Coordinates of C-alpha atoms and ligand atoms in Angstrom, one line a residue:
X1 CA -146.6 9.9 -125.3
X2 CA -146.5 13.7 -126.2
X3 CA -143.6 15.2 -128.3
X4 CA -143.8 18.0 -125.0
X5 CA -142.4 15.9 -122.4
X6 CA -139.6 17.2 -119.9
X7 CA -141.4 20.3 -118.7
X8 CA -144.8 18.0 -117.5
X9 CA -145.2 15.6 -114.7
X10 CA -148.5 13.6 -115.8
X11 CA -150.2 12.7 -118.6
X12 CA -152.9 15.1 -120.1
X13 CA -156.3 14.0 -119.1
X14 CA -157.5 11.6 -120.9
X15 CA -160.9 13.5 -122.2
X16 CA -159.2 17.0 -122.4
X17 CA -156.8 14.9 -125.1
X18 CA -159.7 14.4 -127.3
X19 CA -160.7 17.8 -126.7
X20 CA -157.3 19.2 -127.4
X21 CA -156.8 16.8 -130.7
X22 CA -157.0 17.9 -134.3
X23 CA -156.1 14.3 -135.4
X24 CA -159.6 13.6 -136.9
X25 CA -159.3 16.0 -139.0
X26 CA -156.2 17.1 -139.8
X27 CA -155.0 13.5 -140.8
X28 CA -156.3 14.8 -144.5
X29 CA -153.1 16.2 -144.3
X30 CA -150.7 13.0 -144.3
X31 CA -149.3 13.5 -147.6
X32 CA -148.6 17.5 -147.1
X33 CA -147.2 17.0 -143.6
X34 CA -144.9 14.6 -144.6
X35 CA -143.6 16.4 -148.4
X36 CA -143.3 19.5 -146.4
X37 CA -140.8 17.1 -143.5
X38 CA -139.1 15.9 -146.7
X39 CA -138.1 19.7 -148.2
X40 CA -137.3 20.7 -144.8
X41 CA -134.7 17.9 -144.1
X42 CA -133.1 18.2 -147.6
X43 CA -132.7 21.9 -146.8
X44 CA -131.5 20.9 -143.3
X45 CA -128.8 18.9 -144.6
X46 CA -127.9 21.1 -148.0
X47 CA -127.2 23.5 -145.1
X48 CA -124.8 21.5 -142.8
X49 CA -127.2 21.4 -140.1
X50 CA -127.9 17.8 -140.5
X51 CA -125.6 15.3 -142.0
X52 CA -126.0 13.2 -145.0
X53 CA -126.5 10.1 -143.3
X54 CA -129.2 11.4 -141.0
X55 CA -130.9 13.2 -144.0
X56 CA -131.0 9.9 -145.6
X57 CA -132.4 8.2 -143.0
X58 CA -135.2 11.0 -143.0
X59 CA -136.3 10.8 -146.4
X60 CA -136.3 6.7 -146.6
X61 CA -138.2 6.5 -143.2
X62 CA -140.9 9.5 -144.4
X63 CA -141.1 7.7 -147.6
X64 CA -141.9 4.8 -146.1
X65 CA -144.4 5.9 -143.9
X66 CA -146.0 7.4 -146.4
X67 CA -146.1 4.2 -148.5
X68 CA -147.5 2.1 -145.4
X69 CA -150.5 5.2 -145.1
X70 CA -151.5 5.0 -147.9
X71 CA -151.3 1.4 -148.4
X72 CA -153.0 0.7 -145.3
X73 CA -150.2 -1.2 -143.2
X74 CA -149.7 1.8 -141.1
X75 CA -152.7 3.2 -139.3
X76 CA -153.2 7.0 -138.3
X77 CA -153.5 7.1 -134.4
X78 CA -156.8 8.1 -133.5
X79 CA -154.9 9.2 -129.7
X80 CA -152.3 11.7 -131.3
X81 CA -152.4 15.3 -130.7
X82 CA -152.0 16.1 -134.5
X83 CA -150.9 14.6 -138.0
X84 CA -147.2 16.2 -136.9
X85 CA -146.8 14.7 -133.6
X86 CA -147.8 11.6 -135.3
X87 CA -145.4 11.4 -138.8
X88 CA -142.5 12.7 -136.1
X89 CA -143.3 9.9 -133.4
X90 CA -143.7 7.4 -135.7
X91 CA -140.3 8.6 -137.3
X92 CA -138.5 8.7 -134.6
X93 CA -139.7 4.9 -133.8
X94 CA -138.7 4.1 -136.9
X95 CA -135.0 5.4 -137.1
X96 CA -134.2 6.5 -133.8
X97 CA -132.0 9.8 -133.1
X98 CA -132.2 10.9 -137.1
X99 CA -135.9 11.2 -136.4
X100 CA -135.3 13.4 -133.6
X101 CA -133.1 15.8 -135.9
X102 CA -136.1 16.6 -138.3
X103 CA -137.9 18.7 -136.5
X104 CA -134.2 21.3 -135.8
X105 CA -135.2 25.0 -136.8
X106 CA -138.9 24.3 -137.1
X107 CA -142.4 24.6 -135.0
X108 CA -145.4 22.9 -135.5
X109 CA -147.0 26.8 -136.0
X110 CA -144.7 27.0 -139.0
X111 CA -145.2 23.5 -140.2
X112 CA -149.0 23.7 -139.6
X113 CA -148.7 26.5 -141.2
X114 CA -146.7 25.0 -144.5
X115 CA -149.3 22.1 -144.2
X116 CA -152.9 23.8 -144.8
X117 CA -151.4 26.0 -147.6
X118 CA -150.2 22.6 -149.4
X119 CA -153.7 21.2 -148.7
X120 CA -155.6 23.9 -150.4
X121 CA -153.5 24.4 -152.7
X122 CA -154.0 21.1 -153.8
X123 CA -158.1 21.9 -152.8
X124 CA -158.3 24.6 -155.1
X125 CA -157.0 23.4 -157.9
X126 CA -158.7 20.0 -157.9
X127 CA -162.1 22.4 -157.9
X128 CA -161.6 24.4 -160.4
X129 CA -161.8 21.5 -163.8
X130 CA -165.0 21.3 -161.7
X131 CA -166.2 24.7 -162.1
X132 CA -165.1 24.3 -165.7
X133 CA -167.2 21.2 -166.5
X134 CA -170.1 23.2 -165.2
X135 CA -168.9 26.0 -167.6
X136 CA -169.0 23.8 -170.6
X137 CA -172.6 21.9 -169.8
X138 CA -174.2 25.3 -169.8
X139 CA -171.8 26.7 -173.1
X140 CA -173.1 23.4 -174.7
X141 CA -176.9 24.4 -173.9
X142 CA -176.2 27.5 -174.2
X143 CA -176.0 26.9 -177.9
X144 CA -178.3 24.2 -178.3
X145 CA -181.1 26.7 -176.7
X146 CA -179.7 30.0 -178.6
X147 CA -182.8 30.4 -180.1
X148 CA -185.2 29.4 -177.3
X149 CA -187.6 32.3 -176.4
X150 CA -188.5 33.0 -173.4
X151 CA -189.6 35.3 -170.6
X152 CA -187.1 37.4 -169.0
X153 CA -187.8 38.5 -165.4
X154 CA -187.7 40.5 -163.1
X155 CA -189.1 41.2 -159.7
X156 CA -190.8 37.2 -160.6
X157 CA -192.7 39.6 -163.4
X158 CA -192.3 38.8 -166.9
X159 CA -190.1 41.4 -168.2
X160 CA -188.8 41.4 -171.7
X161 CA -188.0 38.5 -174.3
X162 CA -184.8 36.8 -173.9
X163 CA -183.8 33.0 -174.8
X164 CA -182.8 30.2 -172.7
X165 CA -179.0 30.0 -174.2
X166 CA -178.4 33.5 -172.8
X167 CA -179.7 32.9 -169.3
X168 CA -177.7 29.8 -169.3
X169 CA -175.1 32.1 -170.3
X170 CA -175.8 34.4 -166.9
X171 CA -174.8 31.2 -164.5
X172 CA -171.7 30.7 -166.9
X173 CA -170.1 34.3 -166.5
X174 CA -170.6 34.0 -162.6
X175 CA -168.6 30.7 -162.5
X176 CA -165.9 32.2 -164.6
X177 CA -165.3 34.7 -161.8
X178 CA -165.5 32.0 -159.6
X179 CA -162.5 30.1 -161.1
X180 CA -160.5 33.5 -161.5
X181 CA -161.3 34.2 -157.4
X182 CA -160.2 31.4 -156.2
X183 CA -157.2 31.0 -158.5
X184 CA -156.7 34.4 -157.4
X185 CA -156.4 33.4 -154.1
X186 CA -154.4 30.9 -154.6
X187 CA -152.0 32.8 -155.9
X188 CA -151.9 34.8 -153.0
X189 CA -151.2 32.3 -150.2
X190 CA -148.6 30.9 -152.4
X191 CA -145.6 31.8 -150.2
X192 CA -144.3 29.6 -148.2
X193 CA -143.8 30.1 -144.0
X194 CA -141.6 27.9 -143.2
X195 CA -138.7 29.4 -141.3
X196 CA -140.8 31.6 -138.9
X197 CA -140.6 29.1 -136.6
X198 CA -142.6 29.1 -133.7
X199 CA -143.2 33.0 -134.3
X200 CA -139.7 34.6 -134.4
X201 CA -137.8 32.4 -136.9
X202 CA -134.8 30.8 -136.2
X203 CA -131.3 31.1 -135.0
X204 CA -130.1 28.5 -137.6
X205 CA -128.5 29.3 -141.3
X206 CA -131.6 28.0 -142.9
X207 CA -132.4 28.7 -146.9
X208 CA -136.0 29.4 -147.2
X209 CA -135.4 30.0 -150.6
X210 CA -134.8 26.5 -151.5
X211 CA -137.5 24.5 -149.4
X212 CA -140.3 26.8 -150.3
X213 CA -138.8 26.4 -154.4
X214 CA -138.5 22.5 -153.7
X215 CA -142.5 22.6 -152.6
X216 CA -143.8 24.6 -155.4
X217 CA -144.3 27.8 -153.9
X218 CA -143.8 31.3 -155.3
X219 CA -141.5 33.0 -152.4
X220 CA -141.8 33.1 -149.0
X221 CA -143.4 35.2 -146.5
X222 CA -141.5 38.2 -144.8
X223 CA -142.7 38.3 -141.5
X224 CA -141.9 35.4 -139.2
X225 CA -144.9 36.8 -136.9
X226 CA -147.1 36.7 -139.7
X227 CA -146.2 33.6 -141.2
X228 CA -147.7 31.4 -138.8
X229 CA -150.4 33.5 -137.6
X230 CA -152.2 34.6 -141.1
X231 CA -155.0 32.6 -142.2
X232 CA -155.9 35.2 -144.6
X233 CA -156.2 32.7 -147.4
X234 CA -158.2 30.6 -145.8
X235 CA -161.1 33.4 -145.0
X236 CA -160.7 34.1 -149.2
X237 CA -161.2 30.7 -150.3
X238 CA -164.3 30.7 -148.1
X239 CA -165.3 33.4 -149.3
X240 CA -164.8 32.1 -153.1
X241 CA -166.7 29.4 -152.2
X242 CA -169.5 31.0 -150.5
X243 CA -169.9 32.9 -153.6
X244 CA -169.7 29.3 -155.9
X245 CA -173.0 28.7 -152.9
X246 CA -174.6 31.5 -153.9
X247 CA -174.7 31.0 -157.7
X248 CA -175.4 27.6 -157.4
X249 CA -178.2 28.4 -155.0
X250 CA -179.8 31.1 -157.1
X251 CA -179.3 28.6 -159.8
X252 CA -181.0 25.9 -158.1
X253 CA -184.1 28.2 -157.0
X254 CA -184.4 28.6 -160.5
X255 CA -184.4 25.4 -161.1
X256 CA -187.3 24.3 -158.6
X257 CA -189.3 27.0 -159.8
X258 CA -189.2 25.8 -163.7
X259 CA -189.4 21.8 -162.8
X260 CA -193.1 23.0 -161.2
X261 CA -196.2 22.8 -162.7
X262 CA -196.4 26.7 -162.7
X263 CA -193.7 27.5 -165.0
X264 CA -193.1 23.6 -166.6
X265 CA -190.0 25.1 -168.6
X266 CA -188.1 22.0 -167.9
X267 CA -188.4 18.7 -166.7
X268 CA -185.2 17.1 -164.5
X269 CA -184.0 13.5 -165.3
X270 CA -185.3 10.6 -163.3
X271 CA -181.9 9.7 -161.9
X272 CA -181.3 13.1 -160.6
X273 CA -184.7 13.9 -158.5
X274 CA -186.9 11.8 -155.9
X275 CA -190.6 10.9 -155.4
X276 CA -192.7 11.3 -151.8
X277 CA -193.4 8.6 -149.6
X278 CA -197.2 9.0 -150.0
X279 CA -197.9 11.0 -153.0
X280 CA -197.5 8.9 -155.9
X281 CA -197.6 11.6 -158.3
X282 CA -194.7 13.6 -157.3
X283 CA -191.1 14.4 -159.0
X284 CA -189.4 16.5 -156.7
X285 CA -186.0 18.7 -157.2
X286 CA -184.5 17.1 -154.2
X287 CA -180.8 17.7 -155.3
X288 CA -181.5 21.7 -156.4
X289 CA -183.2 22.0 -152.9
X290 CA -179.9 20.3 -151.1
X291 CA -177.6 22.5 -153.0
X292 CA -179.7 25.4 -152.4
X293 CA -179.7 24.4 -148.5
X294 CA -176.1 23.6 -148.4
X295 CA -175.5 26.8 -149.1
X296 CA -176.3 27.8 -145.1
X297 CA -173.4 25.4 -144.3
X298 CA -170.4 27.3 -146.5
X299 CA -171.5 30.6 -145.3
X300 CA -171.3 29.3 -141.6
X301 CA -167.9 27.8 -142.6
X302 CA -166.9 31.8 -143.4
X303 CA -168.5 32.9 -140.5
X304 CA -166.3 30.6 -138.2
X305 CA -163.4 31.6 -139.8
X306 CA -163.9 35.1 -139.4
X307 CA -165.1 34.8 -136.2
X308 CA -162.2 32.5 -135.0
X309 CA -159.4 35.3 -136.7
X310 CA -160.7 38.2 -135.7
X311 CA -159.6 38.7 -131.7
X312 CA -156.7 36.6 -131.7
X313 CA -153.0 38.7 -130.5
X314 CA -150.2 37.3 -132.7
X315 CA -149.1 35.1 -133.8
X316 CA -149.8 31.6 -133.2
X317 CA -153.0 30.9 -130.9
X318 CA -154.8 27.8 -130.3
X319 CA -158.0 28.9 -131.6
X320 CA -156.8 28.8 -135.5
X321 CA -156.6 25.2 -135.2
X322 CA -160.7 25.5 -135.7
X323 CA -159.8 26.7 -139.1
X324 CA -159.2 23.5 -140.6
X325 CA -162.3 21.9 -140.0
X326 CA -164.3 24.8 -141.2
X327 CA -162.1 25.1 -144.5
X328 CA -162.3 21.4 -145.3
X329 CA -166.2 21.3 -145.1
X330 CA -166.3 24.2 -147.6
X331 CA -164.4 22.7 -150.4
X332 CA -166.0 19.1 -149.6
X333 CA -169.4 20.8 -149.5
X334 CA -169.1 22.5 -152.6
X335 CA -167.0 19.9 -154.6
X336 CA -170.3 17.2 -152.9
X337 CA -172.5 19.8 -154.7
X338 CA -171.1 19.9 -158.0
X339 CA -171.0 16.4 -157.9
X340 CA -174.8 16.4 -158.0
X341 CA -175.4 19.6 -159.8
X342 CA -173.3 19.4 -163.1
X343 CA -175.1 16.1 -164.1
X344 CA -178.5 17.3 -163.3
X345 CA -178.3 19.9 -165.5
X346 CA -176.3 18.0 -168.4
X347 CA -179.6 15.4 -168.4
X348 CA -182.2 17.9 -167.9
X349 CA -185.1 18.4 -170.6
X350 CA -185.8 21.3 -171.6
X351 CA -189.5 22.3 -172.5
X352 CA -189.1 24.9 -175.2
X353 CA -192.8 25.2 -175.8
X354 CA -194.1 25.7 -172.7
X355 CA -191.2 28.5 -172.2
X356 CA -192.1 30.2 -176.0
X357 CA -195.9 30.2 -174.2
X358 CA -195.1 31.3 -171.4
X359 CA -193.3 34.4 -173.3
X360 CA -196.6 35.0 -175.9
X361 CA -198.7 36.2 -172.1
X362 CA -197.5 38.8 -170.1
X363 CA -196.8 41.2 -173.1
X364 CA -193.1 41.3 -172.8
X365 CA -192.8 43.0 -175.7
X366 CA -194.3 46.2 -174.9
X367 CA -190.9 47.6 -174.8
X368 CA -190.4 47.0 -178.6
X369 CA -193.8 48.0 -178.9
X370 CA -192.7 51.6 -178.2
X371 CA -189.6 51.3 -179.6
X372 CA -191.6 50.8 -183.2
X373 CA -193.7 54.0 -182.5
X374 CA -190.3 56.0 -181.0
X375 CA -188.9 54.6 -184.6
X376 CA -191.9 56.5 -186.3
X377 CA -190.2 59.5 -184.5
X378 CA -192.4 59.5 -181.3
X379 CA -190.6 60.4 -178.0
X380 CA -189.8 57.6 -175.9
X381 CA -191.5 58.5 -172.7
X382 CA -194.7 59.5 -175.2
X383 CA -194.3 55.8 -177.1
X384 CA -194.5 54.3 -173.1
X385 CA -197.6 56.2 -171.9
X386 CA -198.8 54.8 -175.8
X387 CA -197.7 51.6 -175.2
X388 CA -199.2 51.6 -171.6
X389 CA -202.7 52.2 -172.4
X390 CA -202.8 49.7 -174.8
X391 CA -201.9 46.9 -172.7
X392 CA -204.7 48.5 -170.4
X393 CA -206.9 47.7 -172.9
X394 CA -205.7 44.3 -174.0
X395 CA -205.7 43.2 -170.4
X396 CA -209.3 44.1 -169.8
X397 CA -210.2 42.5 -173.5
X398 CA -208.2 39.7 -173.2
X399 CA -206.2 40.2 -175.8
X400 CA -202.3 40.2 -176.5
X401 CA -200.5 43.0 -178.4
X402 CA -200.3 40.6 -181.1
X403 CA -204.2 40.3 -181.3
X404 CA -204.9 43.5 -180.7
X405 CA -206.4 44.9 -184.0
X406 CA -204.7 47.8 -185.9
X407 CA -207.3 49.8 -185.5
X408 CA -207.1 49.5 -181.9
X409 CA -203.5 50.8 -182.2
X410 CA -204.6 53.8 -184.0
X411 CA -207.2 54.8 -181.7
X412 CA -204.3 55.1 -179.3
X413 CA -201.6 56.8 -181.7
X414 CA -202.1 57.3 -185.0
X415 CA -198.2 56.7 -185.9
X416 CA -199.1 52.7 -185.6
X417 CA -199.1 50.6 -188.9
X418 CA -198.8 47.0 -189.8
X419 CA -194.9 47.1 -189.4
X420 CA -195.9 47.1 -185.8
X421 CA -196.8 43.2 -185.9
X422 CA -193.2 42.6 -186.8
X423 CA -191.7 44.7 -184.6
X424 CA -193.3 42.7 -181.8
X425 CA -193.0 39.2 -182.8
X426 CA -190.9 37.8 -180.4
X427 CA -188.4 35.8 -182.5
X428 CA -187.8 39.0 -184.1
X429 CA -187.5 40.9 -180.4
X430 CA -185.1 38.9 -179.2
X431 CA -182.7 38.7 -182.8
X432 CA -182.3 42.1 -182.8
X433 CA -181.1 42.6 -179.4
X434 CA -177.7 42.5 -181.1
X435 CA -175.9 45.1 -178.9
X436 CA -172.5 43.4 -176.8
X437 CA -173.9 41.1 -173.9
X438 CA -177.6 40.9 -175.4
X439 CA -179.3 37.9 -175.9
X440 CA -179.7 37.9 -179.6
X441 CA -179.1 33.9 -180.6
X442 CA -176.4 35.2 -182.5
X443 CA -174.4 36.7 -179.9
X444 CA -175.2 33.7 -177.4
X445 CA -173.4 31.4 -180.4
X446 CA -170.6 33.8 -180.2
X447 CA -170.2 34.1 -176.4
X448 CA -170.9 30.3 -175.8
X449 CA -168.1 29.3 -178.5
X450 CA -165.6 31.9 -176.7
X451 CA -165.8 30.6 -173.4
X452 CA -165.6 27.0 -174.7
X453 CA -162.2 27.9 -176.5
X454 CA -160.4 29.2 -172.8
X455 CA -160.8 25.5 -171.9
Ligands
LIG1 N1 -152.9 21.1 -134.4 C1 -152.4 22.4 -134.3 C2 -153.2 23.3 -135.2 O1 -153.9 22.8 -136.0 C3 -151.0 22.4 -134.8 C4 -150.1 23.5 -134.3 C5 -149.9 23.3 -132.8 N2 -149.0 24.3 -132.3 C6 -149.0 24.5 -131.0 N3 -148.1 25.4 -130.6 N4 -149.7 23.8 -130.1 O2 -153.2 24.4 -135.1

């Protein structure tokens, strides 16, 4: 039986129900739906719109219900419209006319409303000891591998020396911002909308003030239109989470490129990759390549959101009732992800000998190869075209700056000495990049033990 009888003369058809039903989904949101019934009757009665008995009545029978939920005596029914027509029926069935009182002053836009801001509230902040585990595996690395070498890149061309604790470091500053977005966010949709009713509030002497204190929330929103139409924080907390996708994507491409045999730089643990089904020799990143994919899904989940927002007149329209499902499959996906992801990289192995080999070739120290002849006083842009012509020549001898012989350096500019082969040993390359935010082991010690002390 609908809560909208009175006005209708049949039924609703029994496959448009299904259709019109957010009760597979938004069941999630038992627990919110029935605290946020529990504030609003206390405020009902602290008013005088309900009386004490009735409030009473209220709060034991929500209580109740949500004790035989989660329990399992009481099942949610698959048939209802929504997780609010369902708590109220089940209410009323319980205590009669009392049950019928709840609902005085309030819609289901407002209450729906109330509802998906508890939820992610509660979303969000389950997530983010998450993102700090994450944080902490890599600061941990981080300073077990401060004095790694190996190639930096870029454009897949190895660039310059850097170590492994510092690019470690890289994926840990982008999930710092990731906790501060979505706390950001958070913060943001932490007013409360109940009271604008089904759009233009209410008639009633309600005190916003005190359900939205009694539920945790910072204030309440000022515009009753608004209140129930903005879904504002849920297009954010996508968005937050798209970029968490993003950096654990890039992350993961990384990832699959160093477990191959081209770059070996680290080998994953057993428990966290798979084999194939006819080739017995393989190890495959299946769990880097499934975050990497997933990532399609939490964009899409933006997407909908956006898409579903963007034409709709206010306030409440039926439409915003996709939002949920979109919004939930974000945070499951990513919270599914990190699952996977954080121990992969907590049990990985880490191959610093093939990563200090890999940064001997490609003669990423050419830069501090000019930098020694621009310390003899040489211009910069003269110590490049130097520098240039010299790899030149090693690559066509195949040799290394490091085997080239001195007098090979001199032919090229006479400034060169012996100093040069210190200048360019790697280890000593990558120390003295000492300047704020470079990857000198010292600094990476120093950054990773900072990070670790916000948490
Ligand atoms: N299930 C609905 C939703 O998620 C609840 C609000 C329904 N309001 C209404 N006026 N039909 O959006």
């Amino acid at each position: 039986m609908k809560l909208w009888t009175g006005r209708f003369e049949k039924e609703i058809d029994k496959k448009t129900n299904d259709f019109n039903s957010s009760i597979s989904f938004d069941q999630r949101m038992y627990k919110e739906d029935i605290t946020g019934s529990m504030a609003h009757a206390t405020m009902l009665c602290a008013q005088g719109i309900i009386s004490e008995e009735d409030k009473d009545k209220i709060l034991d029978g929500l209580q109740a219900i949500l004790d035989d939920i989660e329990s399992g005596a009481l099942v949610i029914d698959p048939e209802a419209e929504d997780i609010h027509t369902f708590v109220e029926g089940e209410l009323t069935s319980r205590i009669g006319d009392a049950g019928k009182r709840l609902h005085t002053s309030r819609s289901r836009n407002d209450q729906v409303a109330l509802d998906i801001r508890l939820t992610l509230r509660n979303e969000a902040e389950s997530l983010i000891p998450m993102l700090e585990d994450l944080i902490k595996v890599l600061c941990n690395k981080a300073k077990q591998y401060s004095k790694t070498v190996m190639p930096g890149y870029t454009h897949m061309q190895r660039a310059q020396p850097i170590v492994f604790g510092h690019h470690l470091l890289a994926y840990a500053e982008m999930f710092l911002r990731d906790i501060d977005r979505i706390s950001d966010a958070k913060a943001r949709m932490n007013y409360c909308p109940l009271g604008s009713g089904a759009l233009a509030g209410t008639t009633y002497d309600i005190d916003r003030e005190m359900t939205a204190k009694a539920l945790g929330f910072d204030g309440v929103t000022m515009n009753s239109l608004d209140g129930v139409s903005d879904r504002d924080f849920c297009i954010e907390l996508a968005n937050a989470l798209s970029l968490v996708m993003v950096h654990l994507s890039r992350f993961s491409e990384e990832i699959i490129l160093w477990c191959s045999w081209e770059f070996k730089f680290i080998e994953l643990d057993d428990a966290f990759s798979t084999g194939s089904s006819i080739m017995p020799q393989k190890k495959n990143p299946d769990i880097a390549e499934l975050v990497r994919g997933k990532s399609g899904r939490v964009f899409g989940d933006l997407m909908t959101l956006l898409t579903v927002m963007k034409g709709i007149p206010l306030a409440y329209n039926k439409d915003m009732q996709e939002d949920k499902e979109a919004i939930f499959d974000a945070f499951d996906t990513v919270r599914m992800c990190l699952t996977a992801f954080i121990p992969m990289i907590d049990t990985m192995t880490v191959l610093e000998e093939n990563m200090r080999n890999a940064a001997a070739k490609g003669f990423i120290n050419a830069t501090d190869c000019a930098d020694f002849l621009v310390s003899k006083g040489l211009p910069f842009r003269d110590a490049y075209k130097a520098t240039g012509e010299l790899v030149a020549f090693c690559i066509k001898n195949n040799l290394t700056l490091e085997t080239l012989p001195i007098e090979e350096y001199k032919k090229v500019c006479d400034l060169f000495d012996d100093g040069v082969y210190t200048a360019i040993n790697l280890e000593k390359c990558v120390n003295d990049r000492t300047c704020l935010g470079a990857p000198s082991p010292d600094n990476v010690v120093a950054r990773a033990n900072s990070i670790l002390e916000r948490f």
